[in-house]
Each structure stands twice: as C-alpha cells, then as structure tokens.
Tab-separated table of C-alpha atoms in Angstrom:
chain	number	residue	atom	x	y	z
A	1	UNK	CA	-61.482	69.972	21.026
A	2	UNK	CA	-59.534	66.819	20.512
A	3	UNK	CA	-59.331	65.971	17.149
A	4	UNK	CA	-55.840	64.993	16.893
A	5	UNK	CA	-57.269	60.964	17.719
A	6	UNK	CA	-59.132	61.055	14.433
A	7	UNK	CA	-56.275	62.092	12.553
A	8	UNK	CA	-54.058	59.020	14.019
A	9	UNK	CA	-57.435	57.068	13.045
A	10	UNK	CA	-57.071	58.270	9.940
A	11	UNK	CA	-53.657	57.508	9.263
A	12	UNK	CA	-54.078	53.815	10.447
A	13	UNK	CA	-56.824	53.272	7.878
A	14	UNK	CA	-54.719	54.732	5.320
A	15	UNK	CA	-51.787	52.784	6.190
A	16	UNK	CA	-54.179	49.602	6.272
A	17	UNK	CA	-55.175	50.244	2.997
A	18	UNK	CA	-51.105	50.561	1.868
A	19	UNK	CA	-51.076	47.377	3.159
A	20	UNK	CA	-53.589	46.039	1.387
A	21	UNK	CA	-52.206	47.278	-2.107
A	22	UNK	CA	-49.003	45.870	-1.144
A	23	UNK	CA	-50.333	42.060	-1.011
A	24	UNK	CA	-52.096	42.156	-4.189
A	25	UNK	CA	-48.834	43.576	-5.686
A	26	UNK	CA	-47.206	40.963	-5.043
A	27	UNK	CA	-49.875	38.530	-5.851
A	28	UNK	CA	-49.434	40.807	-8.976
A	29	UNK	CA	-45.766	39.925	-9.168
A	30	UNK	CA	-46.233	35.863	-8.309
A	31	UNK	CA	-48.921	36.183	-10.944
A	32	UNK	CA	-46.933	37.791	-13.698
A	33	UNK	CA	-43.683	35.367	-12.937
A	34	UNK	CA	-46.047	32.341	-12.856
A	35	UNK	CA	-47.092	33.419	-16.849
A	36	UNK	CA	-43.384	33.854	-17.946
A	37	UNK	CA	-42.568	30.901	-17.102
A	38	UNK	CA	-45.230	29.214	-18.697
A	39	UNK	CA	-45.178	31.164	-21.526
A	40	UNK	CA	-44.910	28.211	-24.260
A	41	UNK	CA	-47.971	27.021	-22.620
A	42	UNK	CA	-50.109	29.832	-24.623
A	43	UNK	CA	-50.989	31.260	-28.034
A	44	UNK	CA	-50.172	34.756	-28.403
A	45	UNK	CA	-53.654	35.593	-28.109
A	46	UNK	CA	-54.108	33.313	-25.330
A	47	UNK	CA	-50.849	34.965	-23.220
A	48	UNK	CA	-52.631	38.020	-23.668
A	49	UNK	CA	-55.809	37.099	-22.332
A	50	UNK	CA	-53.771	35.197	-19.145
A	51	UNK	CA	-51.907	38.813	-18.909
A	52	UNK	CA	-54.977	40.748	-18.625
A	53	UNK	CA	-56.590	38.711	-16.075
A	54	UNK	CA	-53.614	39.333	-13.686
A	55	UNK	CA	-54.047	43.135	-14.474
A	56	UNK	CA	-57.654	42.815	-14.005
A	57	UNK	CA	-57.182	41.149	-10.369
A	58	UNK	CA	-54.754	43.621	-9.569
A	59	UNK	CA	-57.433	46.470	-10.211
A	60	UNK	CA	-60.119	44.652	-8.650
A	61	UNK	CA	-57.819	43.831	-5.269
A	62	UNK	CA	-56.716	47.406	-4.784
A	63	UNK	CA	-59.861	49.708	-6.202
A	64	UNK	CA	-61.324	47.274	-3.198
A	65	UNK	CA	-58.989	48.511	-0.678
A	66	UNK	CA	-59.118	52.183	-1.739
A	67	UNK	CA	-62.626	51.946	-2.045
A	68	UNK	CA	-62.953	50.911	1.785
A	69	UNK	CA	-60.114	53.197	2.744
A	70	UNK	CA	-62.624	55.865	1.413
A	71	UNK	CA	-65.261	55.006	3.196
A	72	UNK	CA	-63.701	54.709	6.243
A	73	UNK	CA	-62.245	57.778	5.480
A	74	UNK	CA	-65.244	59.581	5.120
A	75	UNK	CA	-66.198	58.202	8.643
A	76	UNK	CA	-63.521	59.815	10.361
A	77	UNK	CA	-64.479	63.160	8.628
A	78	UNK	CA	-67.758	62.997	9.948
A	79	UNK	CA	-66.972	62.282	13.432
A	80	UNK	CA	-64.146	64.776	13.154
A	81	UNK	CA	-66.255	67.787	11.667
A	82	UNK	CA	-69.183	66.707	14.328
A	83	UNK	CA	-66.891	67.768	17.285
A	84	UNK	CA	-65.888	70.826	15.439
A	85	UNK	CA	-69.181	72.047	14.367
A	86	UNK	CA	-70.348	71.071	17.932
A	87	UNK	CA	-67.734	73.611	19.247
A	88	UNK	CA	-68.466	76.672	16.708
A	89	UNK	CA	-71.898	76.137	16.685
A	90	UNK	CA	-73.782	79.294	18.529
A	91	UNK	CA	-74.805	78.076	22.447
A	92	UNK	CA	-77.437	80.264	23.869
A	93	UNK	CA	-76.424	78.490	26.787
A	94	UNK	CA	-72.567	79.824	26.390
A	95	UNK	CA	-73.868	83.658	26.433
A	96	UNK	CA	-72.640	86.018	28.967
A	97	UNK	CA	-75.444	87.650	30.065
A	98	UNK	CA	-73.968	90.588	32.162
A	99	UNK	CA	-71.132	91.265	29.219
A	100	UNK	CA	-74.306	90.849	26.183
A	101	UNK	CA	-76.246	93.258	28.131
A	102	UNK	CA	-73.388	95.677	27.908
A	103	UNK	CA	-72.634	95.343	24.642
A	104	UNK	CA	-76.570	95.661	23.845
A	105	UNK	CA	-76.686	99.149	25.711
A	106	UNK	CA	-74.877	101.132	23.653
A	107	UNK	CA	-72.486	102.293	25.923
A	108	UNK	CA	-68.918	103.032	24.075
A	109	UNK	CA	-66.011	100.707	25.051
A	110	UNK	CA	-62.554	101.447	24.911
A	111	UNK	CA	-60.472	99.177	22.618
A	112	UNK	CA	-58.623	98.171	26.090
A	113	UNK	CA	-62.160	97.279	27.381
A	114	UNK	CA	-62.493	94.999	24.464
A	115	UNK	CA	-59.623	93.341	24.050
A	116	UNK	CA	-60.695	92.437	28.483
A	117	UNK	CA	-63.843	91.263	27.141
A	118	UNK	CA	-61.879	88.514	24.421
A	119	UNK	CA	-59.874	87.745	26.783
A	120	UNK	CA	-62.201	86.749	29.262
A	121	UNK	CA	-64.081	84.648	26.566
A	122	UNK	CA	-60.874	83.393	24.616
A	123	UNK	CA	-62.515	79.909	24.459
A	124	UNK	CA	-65.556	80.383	23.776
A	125	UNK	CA	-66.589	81.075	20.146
A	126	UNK	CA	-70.552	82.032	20.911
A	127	UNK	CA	-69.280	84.824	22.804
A	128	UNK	CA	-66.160	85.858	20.516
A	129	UNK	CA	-68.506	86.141	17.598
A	130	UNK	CA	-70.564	88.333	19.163
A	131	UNK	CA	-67.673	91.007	20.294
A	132	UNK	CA	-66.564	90.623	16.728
A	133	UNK	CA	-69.835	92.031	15.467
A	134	UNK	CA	-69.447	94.824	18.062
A	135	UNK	CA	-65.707	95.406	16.944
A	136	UNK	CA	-66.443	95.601	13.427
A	137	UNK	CA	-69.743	97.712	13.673
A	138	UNK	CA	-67.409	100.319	15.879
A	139	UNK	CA	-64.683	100.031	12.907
A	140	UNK	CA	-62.483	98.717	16.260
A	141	UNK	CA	-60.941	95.498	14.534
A	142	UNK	CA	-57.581	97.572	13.461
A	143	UNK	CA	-56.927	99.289	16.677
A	144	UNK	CA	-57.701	95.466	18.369
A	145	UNK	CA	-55.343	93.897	16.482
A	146	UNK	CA	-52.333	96.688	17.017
A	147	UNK	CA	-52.800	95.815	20.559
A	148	UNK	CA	-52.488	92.253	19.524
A	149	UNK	CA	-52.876	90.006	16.331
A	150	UNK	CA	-53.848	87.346	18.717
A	151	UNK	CA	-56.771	89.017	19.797
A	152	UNK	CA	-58.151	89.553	16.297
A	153	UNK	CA	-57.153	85.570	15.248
A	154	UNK	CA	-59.837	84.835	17.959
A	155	UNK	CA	-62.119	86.795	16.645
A	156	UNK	CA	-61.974	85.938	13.284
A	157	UNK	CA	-61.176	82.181	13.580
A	158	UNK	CA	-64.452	81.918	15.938
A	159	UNK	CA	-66.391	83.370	13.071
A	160	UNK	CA	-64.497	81.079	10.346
A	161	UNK	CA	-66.381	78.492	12.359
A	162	UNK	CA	-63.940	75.478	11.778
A	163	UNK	CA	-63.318	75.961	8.586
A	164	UNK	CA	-59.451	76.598	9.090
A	165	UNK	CA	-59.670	72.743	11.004
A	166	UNK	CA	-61.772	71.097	8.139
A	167	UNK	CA	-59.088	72.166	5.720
A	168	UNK	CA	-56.165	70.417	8.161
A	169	UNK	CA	-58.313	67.630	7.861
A	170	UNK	CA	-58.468	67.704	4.294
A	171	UNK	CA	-54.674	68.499	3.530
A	172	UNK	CA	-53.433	65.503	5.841
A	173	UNK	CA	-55.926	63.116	3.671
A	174	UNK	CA	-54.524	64.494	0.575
A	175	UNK	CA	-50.702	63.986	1.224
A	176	UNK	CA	-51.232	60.875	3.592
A	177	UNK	CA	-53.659	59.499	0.917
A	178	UNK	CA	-52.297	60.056	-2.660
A	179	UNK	CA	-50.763	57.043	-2.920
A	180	UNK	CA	-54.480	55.921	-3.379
A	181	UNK	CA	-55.108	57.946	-6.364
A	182	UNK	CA	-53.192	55.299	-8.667
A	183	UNK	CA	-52.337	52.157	-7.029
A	184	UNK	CA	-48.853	50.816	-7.812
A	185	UNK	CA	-45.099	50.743	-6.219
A	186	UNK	CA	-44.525	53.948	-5.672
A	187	UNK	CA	-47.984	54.030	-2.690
A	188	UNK	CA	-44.321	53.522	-0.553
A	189	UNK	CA	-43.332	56.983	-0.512
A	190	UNK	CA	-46.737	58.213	1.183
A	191	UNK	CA	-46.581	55.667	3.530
A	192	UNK	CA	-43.437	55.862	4.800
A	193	UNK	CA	-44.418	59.783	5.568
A	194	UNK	CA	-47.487	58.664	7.204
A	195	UNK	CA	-45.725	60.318	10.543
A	196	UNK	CA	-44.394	63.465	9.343
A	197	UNK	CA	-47.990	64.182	8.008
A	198	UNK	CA	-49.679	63.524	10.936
A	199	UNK	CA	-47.145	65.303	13.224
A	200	UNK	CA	-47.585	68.080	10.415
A	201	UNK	CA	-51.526	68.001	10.855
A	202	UNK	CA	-50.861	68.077	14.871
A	203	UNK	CA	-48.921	70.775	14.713
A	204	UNK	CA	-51.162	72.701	12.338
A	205	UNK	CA	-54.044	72.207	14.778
A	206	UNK	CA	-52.222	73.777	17.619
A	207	UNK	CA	-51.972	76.446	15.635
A	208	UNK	CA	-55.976	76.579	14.828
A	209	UNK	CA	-56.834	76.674	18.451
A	210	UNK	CA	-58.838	80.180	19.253
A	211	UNK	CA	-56.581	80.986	22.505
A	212	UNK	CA	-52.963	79.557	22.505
A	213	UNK	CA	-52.196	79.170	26.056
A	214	UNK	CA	-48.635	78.946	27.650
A	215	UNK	CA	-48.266	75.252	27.311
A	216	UNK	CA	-49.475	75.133	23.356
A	217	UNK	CA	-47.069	78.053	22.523
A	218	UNK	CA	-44.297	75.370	24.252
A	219	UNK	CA	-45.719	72.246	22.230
A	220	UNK	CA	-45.710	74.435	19.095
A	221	UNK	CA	-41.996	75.613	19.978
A	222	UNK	CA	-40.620	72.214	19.787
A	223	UNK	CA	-42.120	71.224	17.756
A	224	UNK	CA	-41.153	73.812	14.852
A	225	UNK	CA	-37.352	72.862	16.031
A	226	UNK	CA	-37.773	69.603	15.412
A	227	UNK	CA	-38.996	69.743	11.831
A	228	UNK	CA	-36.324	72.863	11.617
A	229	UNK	CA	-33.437	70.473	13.008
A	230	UNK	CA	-34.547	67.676	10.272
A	231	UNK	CA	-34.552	70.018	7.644
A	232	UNK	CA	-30.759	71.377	8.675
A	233	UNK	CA	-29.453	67.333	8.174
A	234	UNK	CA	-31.134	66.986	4.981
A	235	UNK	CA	-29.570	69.834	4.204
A	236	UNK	CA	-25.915	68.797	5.235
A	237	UNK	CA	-26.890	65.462	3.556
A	238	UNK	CA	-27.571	67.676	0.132
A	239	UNK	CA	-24.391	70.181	0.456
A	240	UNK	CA	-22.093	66.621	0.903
A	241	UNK	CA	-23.533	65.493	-2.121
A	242	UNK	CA	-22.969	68.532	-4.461
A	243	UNK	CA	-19.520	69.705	-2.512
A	244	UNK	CA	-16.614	69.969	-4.695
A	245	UNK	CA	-14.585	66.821	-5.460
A	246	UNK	CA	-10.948	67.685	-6.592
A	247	UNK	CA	-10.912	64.302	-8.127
A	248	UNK	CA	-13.972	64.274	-10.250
C-alpha cells in the first residue's frame, strides 16, 4: 500500500488552511488598529458594535477555512481508507488453493509447518487470516509467536483489517490539525510541526506493514535515530539551561 502520499496531501491542506487563518488574523489586527485609532469617532455603544464586527469577520474568515480544511480532509480519508480496505478486504482470487486444501483436510501441522505457510503468504492478508483461524482453532498462536512475534503480528494485524492504519491516519489529523479546533495565534505551533508529524505518521506506517522486509527494518532504523539524535540536543539544550550558575 502507499498511503504515505495522502498523508503529505493531508498535511498541505492543513497547512493551507494555517495559511488561511493567518491572513484574516491580520486583517483581524489591521482591523482592530484601524478602530483605535478612530476611536473618538464612536459612541461607546457604537465602538462596541465596530469591535464586534471585526470579531465577527474574524470567525466568519477562519470557521471558512477550517470548514474547507475539513472537507478536504475528509477526502483524503476516504481515498486513504479505500486503498486500505481494498488491501484487507478477503480476495477469493488471492486464495492458495493447494495450501487451503491442506489446511481443509485435517491433516495436523507442525508449528514449524505453519510458521512456512505465513511466511510464504506474509503479504497477503486473505491468506494470513485464514492460517490464523487454523492457528487459533489448534490453540497454536503461543507456540507461533515463541518462534517469532513477527509471525503472530501478521497474523493478527491481517485480521485487524486496517484498523491499526486508520488510527495513524487519525492521530496525524489530530496533532497536525488542532490548531483548527480554536482559531487564533497560537495555530503556529502545529504548523511549524507539520514535518515531524508527518515523518511521525511515516514512520508509524512502516511499522503497520504485515511483513517488514530487510529494507523497511533499515528505513525504520534511521529513522528512530534520527528522532533519538533530536531528542539528545533538546536535551543538552534543557541541561544548559537548568546547569548550575555559581553566579546566580
């Protein structure tokens, strides 16, 4: 699956939307300044009224944006959750027919024999949830996942059935998008994480894969140094800050 492009999709409507709360701040701003200086222009009453029709803009400009962003939004979910339910969906056509008919004979497998058969199929979820079934009816899943927990993340993330992707889909809205939830100044700290939330959804969805093949395992690597190599400078940033001062 590629999903990763409607994550960066994501994160550019998002960011568009930032954008768009950002102008009618300042319009908010030019707006507000405008009134103070004409202040002696207006009855008390009639300042008010001035004062809420710049607040009323402002709510009108960005509830606009968010409610677009949300839309759009929703867009990328469904095109998003389309390729993932197209991948976990059961295929008749994806069945082995030789390794169903063996599993439908009733002829005891080892747990070695098994663990051949996920392997074999470690990309396709049609036949992964069907070796679950014959695991867990043969009480086989512990002695599967002794030999290794990889085996039984296969199993049991092919019959999740993209649930574990729809919530990385969901968490990078949530943190990318919360400066939507109330529109003001502080939308600037969201966006300027914008990257490490999609590089944290990325990384996520390497993890979520069903078989994590030589290369993935590489990706996920450095990429787990990277976020562990920013965390040690914020850190040396932080122990600088509260390190004794003989001075103080």
């Amino acid at each position: 699956m590629e999903l990763e492009k409607y994550i960066e999709a994501t994160k550019k409507v998002i960011n568009a939307a930032y954008v768009e709360i950002e102008a009618a701040l300042m319009k908010y701003s030019e707006a507000q300044e405008k009134l103070k200086n004409q202040a002696d222009k207006y009855s008390e009453d009639g300042y008010r009224e001035q004062y809420q029709a710049i607040v009323s803009k402002f709510d009108t400009d960005s509830q606009a944006a968010v409610s677009k962003c949300r839309a759009a939004i929703q867009e990328q979910k469904s095109a998003y959750m389309k390729v993932v339910s197209a991948y976990y969906t059961p295929d008749g056509g994806r069945i082995d027919l030789n390794d169903m008919n063996l599993i439908k004979s009733g002829l005891p497998m080892t747990v070695d024999e098994v663990c051949g058969m996920i392997e074999k199929h470690s990309d396709n979820p049609t036949m992964l949830r069907i070796i679950e079934k014959y695991a867990a009816e043969n009480k086989m899943m512990d002695k599967i996942n002794e030999k290794s927990i990889s085996y039984t993340r296969m199993l049991v993330r092919a019959k999740d059935g993209g649930k574990r992707e729809e919530r990385i889909f969901n968490t990078f809205v949530n943190l990318a998008g919360a400066g939507l939830n109330h529109p003001d100044e502080h939308y600037t700290m969201f966006q300027s994480r914008l990257d490490v939330y999609e590089r944290d959804a990325h990384l996520d969805l390497l993890k979520a894969k069903l078989y994590i093949d030589p290369a993935t395992e590489e990706e996920i690597k450095k990429i787990e140094q990277e976020i562990r190599d920013e965390n040690n400078e914020k850190n040396k940033h932080l122990d600088r800050g509260w390190g004794f001062h003989p001075y103080c």
